[in-house]
Short mmCIF file of C-alpha atoms and ligand atoms in Angstrom, two decimals:
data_model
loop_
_atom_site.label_atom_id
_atom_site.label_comp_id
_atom_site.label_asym_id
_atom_site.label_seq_id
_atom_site.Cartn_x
_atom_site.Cartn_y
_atom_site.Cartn_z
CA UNK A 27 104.50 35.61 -31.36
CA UNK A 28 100.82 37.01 -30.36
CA UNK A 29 98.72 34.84 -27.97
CA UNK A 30 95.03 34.75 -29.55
CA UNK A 31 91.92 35.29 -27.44
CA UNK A 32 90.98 38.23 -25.03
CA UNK A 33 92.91 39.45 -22.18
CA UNK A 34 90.30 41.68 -20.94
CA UNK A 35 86.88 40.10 -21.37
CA UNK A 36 84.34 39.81 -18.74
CA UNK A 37 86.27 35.93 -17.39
CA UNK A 38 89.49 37.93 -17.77
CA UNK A 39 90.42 39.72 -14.35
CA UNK A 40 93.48 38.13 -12.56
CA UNK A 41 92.49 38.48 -8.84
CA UNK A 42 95.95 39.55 -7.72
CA UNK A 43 97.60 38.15 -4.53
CA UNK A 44 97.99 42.14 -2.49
CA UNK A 45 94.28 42.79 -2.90
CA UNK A 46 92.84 39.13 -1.36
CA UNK A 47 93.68 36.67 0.93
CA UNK A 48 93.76 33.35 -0.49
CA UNK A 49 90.17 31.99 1.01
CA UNK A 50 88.73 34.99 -0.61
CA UNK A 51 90.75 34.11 -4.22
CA UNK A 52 89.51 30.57 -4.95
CA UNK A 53 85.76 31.66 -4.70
CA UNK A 54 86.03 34.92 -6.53
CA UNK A 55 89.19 34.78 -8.76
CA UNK A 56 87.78 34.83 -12.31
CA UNK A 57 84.26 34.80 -11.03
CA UNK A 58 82.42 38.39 -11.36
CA UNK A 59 78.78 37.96 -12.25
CA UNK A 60 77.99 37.20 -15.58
CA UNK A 61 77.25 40.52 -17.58
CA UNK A 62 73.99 39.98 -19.30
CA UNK A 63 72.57 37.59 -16.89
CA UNK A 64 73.89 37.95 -13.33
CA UNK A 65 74.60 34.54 -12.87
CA UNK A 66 76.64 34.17 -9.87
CA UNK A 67 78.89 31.28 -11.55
CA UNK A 68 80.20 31.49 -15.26
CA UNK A 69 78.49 29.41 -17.66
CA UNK A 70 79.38 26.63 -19.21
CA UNK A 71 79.60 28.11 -22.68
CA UNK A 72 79.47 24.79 -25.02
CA UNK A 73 80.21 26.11 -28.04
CA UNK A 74 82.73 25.83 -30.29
CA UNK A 75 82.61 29.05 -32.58
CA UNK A 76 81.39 33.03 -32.39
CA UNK A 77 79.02 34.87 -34.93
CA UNK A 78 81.22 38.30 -35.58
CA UNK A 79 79.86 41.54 -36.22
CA UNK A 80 81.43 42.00 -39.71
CA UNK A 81 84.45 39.96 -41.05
CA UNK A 82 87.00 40.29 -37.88
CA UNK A 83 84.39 41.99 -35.63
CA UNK A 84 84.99 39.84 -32.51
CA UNK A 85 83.14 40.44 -29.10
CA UNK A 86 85.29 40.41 -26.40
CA UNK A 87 88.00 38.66 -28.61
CA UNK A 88 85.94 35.23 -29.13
CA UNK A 89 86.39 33.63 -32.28
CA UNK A 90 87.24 29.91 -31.87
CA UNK A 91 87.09 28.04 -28.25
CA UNK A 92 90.28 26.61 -29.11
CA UNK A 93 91.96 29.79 -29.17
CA UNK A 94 89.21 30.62 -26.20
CA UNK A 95 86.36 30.16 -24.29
CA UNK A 96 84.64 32.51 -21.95
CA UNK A 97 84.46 29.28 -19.25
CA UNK A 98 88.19 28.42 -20.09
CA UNK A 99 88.76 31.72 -19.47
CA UNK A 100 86.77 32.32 -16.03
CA UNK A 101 89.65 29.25 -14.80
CA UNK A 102 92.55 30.31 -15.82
CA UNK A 103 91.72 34.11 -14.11
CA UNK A 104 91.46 31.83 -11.13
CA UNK A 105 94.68 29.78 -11.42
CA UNK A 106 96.47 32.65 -11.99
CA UNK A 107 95.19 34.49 -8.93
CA UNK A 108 95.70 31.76 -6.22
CA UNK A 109 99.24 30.74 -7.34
CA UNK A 110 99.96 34.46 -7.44
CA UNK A 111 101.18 34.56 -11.13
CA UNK A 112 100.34 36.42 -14.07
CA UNK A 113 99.33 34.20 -16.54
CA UNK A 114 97.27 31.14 -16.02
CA UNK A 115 96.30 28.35 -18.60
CA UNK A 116 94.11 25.20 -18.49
CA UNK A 117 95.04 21.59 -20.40
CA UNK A 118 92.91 18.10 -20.91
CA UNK A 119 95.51 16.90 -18.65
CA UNK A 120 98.52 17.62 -16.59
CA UNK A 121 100.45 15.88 -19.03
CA UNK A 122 99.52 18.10 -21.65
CA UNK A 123 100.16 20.97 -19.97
CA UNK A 124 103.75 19.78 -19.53
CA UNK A 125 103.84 18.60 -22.89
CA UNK A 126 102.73 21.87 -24.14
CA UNK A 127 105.19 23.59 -22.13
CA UNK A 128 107.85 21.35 -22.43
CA UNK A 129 107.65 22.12 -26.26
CA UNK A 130 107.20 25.72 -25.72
CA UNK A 131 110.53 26.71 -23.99
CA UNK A 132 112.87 23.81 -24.86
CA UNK A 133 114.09 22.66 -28.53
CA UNK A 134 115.35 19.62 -30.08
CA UNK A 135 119.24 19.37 -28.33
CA UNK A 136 117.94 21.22 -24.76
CA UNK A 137 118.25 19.57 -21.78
CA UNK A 138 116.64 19.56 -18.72
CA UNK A 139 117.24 18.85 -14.74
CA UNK A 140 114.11 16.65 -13.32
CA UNK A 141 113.69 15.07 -9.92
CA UNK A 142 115.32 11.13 -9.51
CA UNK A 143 111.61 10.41 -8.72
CA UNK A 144 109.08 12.39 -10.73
CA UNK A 145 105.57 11.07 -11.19
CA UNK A 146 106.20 8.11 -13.38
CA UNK A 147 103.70 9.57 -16.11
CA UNK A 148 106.54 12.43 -16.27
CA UNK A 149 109.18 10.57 -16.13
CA UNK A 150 107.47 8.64 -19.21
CA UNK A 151 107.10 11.96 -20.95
CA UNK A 152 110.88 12.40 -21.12
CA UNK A 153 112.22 9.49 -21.57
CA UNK A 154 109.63 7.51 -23.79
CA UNK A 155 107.93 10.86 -26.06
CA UNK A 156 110.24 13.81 -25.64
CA UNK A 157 113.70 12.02 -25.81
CA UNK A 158 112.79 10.84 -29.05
CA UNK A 159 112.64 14.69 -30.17
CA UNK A 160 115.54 15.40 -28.78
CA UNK A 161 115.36 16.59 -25.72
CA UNK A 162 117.86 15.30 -23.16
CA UNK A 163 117.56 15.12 -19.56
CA UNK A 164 119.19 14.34 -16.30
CA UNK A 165 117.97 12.95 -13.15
CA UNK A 166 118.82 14.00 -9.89
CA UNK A 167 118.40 13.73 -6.26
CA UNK A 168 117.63 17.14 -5.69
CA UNK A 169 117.97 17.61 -1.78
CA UNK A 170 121.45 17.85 -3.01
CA UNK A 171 121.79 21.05 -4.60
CA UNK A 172 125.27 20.20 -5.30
CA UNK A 173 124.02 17.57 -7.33
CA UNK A 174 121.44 19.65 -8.89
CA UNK A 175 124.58 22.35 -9.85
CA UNK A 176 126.92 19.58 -11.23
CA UNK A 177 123.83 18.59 -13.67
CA UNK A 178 123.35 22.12 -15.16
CA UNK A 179 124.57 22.03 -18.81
CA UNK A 180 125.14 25.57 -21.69
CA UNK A 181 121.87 23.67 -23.07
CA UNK A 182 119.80 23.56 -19.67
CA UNK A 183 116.94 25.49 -20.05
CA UNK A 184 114.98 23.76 -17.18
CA UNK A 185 115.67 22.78 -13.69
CA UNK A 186 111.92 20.79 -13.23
CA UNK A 187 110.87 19.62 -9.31
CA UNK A 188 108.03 17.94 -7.44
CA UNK A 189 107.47 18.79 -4.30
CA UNK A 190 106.03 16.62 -2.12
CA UNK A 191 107.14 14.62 -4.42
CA UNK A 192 104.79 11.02 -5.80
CA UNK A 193 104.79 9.07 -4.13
CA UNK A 194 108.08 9.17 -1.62
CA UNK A 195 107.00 12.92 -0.51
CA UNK A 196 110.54 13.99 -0.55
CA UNK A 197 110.60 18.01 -0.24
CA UNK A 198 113.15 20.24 -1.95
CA UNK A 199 113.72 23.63 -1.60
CA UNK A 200 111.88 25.88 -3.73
CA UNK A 201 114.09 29.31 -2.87
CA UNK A 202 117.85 27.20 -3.44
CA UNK A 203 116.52 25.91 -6.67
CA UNK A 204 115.08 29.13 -7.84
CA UNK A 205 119.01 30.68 -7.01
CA UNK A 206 120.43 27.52 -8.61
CA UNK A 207 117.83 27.92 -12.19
CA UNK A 208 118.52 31.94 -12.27
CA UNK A 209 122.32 31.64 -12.07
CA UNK A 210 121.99 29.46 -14.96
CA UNK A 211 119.70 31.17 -17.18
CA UNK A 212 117.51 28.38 -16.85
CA UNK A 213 113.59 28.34 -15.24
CA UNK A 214 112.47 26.87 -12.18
CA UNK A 215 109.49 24.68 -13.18
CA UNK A 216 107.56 23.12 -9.66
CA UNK A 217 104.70 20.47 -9.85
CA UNK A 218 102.65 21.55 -7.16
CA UNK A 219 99.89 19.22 -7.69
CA UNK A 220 100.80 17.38 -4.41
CA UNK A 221 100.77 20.37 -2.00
CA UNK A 222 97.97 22.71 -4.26
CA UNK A 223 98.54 26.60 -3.52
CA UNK A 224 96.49 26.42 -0.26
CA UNK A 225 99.80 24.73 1.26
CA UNK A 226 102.56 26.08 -1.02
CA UNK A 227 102.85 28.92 -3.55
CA UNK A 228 106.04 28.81 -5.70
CA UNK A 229 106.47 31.57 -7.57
CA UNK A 230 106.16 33.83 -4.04
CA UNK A 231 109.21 31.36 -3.36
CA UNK A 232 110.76 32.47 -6.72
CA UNK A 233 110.22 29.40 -9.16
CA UNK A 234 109.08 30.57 -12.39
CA UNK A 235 106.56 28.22 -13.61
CA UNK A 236 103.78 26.16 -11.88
CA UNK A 237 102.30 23.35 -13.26
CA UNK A 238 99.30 20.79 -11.98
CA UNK A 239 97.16 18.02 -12.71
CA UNK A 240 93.74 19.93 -12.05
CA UNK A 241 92.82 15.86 -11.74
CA UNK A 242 93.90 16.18 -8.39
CA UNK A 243 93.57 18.82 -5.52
CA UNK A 244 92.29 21.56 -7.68
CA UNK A 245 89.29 19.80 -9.10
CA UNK A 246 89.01 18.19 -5.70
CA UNK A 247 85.81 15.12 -6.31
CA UNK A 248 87.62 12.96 -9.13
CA UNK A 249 85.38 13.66 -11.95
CA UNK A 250 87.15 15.62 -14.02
CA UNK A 251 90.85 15.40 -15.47
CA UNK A 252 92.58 18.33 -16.45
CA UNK A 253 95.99 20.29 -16.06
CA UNK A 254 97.53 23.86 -16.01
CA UNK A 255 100.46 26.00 -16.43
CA UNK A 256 100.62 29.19 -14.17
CA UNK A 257 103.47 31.89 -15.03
CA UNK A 258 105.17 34.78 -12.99
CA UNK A 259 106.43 35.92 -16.51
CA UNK A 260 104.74 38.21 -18.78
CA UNK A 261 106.38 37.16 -21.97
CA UNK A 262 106.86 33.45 -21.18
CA UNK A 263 103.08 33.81 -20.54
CA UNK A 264 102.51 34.92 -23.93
CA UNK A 265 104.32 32.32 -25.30
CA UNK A 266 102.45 29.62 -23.37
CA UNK A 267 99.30 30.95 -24.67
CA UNK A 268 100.39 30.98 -28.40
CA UNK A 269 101.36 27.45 -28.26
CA UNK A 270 98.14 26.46 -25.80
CA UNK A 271 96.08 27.48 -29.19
CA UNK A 272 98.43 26.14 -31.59
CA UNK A 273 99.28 22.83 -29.77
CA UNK A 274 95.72 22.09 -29.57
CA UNK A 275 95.65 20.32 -25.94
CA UNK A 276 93.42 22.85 -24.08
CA UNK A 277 90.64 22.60 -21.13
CA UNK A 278 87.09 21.96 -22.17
CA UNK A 279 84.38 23.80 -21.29
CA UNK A 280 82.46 21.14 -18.99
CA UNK A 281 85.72 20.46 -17.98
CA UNK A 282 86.66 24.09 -16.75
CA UNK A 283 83.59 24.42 -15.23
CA UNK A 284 84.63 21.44 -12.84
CA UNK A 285 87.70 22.50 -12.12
CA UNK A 286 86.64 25.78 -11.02
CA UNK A 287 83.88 24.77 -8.82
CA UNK A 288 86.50 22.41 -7.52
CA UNK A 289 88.43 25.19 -6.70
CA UNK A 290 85.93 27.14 -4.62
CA UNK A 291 85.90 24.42 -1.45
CA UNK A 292 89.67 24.11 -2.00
CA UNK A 293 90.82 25.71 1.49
CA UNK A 294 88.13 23.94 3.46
CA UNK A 295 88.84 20.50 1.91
CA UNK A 296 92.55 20.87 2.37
CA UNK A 297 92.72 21.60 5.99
CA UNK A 298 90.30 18.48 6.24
CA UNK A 299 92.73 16.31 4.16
CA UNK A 300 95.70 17.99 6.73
CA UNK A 301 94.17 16.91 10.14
CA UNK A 302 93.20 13.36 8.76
CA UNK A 303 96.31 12.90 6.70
CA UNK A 304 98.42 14.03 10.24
CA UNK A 305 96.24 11.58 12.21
CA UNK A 306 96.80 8.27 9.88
CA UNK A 307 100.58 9.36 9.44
CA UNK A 308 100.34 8.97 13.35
CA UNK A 309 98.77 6.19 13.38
CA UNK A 310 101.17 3.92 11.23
CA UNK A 311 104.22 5.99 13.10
CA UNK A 312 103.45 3.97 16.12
CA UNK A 313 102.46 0.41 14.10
CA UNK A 314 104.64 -2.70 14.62
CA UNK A 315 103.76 -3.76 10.52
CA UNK A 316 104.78 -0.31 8.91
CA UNK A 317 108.33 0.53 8.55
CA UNK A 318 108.96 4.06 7.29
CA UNK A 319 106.35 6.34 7.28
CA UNK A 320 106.51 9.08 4.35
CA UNK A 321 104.63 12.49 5.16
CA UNK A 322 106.68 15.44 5.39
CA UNK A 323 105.60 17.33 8.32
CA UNK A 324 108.96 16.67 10.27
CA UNK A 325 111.19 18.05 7.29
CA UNK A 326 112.59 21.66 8.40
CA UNK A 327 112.41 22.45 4.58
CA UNK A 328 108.68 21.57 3.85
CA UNK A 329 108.11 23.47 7.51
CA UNK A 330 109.79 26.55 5.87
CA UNK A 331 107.83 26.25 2.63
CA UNK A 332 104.25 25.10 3.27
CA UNK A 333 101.58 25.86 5.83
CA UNK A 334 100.88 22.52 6.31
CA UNK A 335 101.79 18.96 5.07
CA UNK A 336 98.84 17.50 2.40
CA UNK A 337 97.01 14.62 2.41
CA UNK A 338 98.99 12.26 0.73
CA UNK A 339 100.84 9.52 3.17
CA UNK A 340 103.30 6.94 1.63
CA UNK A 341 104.63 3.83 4.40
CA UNK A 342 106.36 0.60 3.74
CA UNK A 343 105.62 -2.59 5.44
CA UNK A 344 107.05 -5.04 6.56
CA UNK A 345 106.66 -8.44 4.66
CA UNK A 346 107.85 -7.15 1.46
CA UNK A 347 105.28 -6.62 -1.77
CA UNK A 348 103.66 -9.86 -1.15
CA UNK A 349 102.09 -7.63 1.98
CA UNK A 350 102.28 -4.11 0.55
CA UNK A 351 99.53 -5.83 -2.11
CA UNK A 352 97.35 -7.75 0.47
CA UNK A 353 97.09 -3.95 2.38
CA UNK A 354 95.53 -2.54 -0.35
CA UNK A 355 93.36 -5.18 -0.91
CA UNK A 356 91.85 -5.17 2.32
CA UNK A 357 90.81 -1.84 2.81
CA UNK A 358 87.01 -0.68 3.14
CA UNK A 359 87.01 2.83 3.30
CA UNK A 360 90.00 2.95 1.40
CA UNK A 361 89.37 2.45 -2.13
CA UNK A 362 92.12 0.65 -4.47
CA UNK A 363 92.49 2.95 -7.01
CA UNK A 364 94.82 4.95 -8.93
CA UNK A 365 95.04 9.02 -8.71
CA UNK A 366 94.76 10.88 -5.74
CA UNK A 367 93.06 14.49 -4.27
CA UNK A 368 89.44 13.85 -3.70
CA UNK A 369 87.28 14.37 -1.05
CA UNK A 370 87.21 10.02 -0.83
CA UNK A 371 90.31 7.97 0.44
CA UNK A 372 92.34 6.31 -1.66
CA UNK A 373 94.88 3.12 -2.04
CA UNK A 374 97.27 2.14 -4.21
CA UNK A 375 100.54 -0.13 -4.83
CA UNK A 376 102.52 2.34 -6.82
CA UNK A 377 105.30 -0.18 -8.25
CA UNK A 378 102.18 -2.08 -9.65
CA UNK A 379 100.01 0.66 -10.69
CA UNK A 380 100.48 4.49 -10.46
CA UNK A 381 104.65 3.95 -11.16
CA UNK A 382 104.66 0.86 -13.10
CA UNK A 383 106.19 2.92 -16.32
CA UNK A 384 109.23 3.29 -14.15
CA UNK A 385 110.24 0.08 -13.42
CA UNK A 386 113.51 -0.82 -14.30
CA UNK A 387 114.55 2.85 -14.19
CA UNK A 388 116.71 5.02 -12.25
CA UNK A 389 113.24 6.39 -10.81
CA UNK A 390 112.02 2.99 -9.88
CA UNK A 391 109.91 2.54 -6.15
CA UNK A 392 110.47 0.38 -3.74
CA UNK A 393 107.98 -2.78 -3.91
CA UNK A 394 106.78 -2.19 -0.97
CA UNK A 395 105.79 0.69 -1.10
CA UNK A 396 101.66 1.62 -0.23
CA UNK A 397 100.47 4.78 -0.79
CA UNK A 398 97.41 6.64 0.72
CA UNK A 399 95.36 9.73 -0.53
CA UNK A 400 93.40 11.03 2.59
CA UNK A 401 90.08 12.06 2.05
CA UNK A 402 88.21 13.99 4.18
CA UNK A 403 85.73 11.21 6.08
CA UNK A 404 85.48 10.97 9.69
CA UNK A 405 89.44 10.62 10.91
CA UNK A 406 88.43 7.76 13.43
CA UNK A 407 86.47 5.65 10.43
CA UNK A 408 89.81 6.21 8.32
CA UNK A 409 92.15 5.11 11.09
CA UNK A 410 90.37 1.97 11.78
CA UNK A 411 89.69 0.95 7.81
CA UNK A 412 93.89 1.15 8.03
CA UNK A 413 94.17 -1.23 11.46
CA UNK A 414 91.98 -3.66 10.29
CA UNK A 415 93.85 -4.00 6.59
CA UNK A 416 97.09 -4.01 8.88
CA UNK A 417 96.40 -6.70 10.71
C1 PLP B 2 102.46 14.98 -9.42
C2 PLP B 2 101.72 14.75 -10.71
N1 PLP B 2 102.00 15.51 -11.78
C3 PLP B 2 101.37 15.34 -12.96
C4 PLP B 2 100.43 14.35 -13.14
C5 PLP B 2 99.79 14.15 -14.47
O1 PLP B 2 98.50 14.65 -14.49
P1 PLP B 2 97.30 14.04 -15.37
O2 PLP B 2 97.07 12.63 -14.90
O3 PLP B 2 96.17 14.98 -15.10
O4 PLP B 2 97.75 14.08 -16.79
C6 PLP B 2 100.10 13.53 -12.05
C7 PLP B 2 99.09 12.46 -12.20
O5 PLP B 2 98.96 11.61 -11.34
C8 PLP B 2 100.76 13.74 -10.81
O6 PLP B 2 100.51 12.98 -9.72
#
């Protein structure tokens, strides 16, 4: 199984982890001057196919942007350098870059270990779309690596976590899962949309496989929806590629060229979304309405496994759903919306909205449950937008 497209062309050089620090990566990973024209950024190379020079005479490879696109290509040089893996690969979506790699390393009759509470949009993946081809799957709590062990099966080919996870930022441990997925011939797959590899880089922890929704952190402003696969492994790499083209579910250009501006401001904007998130999560620690407070920067796991804690802040109040709802409503700053990661604040009632596919499941959230996404406004302006809808 060959993976089409250059390895090599001009968008091609993996920035490795030894030879840059990581505020140095997200500007210049996959980002050397354009060759003919100097241009400081890639292009956005809107074009679907590549005159050749004589029947198979490729330049640099190109042939077809769905098997790849100099722009495409530019991001994925840049995922791969700032999770530290060798192989990086850009989706429409973070669901289909799960889908895609889902499909890639399991079969029909596989099963696989995923988190008792996954983003509901995965959890809808397994047990709506892939369990109808066969795939079984088991979920767990997975602070209890016991639990996690007990669940491996001869036909587990994937132990899959989120960590923070949506929206209850639980943290498991990278490193014991890693042990737990290699004794078992099985690969560590992390979702590390919620921390983004300023905060937490998994495969330096030994996971295998990183995916994200680009959506989020990565593409930082919430214009642009996208996903990607990064891979420690050569040959798993390869793989992913071959069924990136022949799945069909890949970045687009405009879309790449988002993504990977996104990614430039990405340490600056995180340690913004850190010192608000920590002051709101401070806030509501000390307020009579709010009753647990979810942010993870107490956990001596997440303290041994990220640099810092996110911007994401979960709490349930007191008064049930019936007040959980009027919260979100009230908010000014704050806007009610689903998704999460950009530079503005966000809202949300996850057992109404972002979760609502998991009612009635095993991965069901409490109804009272609100959920923040901390932009990075002025801290004070946040703080009082969240008194006010308080009450
Ligand atoms: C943790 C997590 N993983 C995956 C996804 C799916 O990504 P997308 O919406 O880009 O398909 C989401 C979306 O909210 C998410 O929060």
């Amino acid at each position: 199984m060959t993976a089409t497209g250059p390895t090599n062309g001009p968008y091609c050089e993996v920035v490795s982890d030894d030879q840059h620090a990581f505020e140095t990566r997200v500007i210049h990973g996959g980002q050397q001057a354009d060759p003919r024209t100097g241009a400081v950024v890639p292009p956005i190379y809107a074009v679907s196919t590549y005159k050749q020079d004589g029947v198979g005479g490729l330049r640099d490879g190109y042939e077809y942007s769905r098997s790849a696109n100099p722009t495409r290509d530019a991001l994925q040089a840049n995922l791969a350098g700032i999770e530290s893996g060798a192989r990086g690969l850009a989706f429409a979506s973070g669901l289909a870059a799960e889908d895609t790699l889902l499909r890639t390393v399991c079969k029909p009759a596989d099963h696989v270990v995923i988190p008792n509470d996954a983003y509901g949009g995965t959890y809808r993946l397994f047990a709506r779309v892939l369990e109808r081809w066969g795939l079984d799957f088991t979920p767990v709590a997975q602070q209890d690596l016991s639990a996690v062990r007990d669940a491996i099966r001869d036909t587990t080919r994937i132990i899959w976590c989120e960590t923070p996870t949506n929206p209850l930022l639980n943290i498991v441990d990278i490193a014991a899962l890693a042990g737990i997925a290699r004794d078992a011939g099985a690969h560590l797959v992390v979702d590390n949309t919620f921390a983004s590899p300023a905060l937490q880089r998994p495969l330096e922890l030994g996971a295998d496989v990183v995916v994200h929704s680009t959506t989020k952190y990565l593409g930082g402003h919430s214009d642009v929806v996208g996903g990607a696969i990064v891979t420690s492994d050569v040959e798993l790499g390869e793989q992913l590629a071959y069924h990136q083209n022949a799945m069909g579910a890949v970045c687009g250009p405009f879309d790449a060229w988002l993504v990977l501006r996104g990614i430039k401001t990405l340490s600056v904007r995180m340690d913004r979304h850190c010192d608000n998130a920590e002051r709101v999560a401070a806030m509501l620690r000390q307020h009579d309405a709010v009753v647990d407070v979810r942010y993870p920067d107490l956990d001596e796991v997440a303290r041994k496994q990220m640099s810092r804690f996110g911007g994401m802040v979960s709490f349930r109040v007191k008064g049930g759903e019936a007040k959980a709802v009027d919260v979100c409503g009230r908010t000014r700053i704050f806007t009610l919306a689903e998704s999460l990661g950009g530079v503005e604040s966000l809202i949300e009632h996850p057992g109404r909205m972002t979760h609502a596919s998991a009612a009635g499941s095993p991965l069901e959230v409490p109804s009272d449950l609100v959920r923040l996404s901390v932009g990075i406004e002025n801290a004070e302006d946040l703080v009082a937008d969240l008194l006010a809808a308080l009450g």
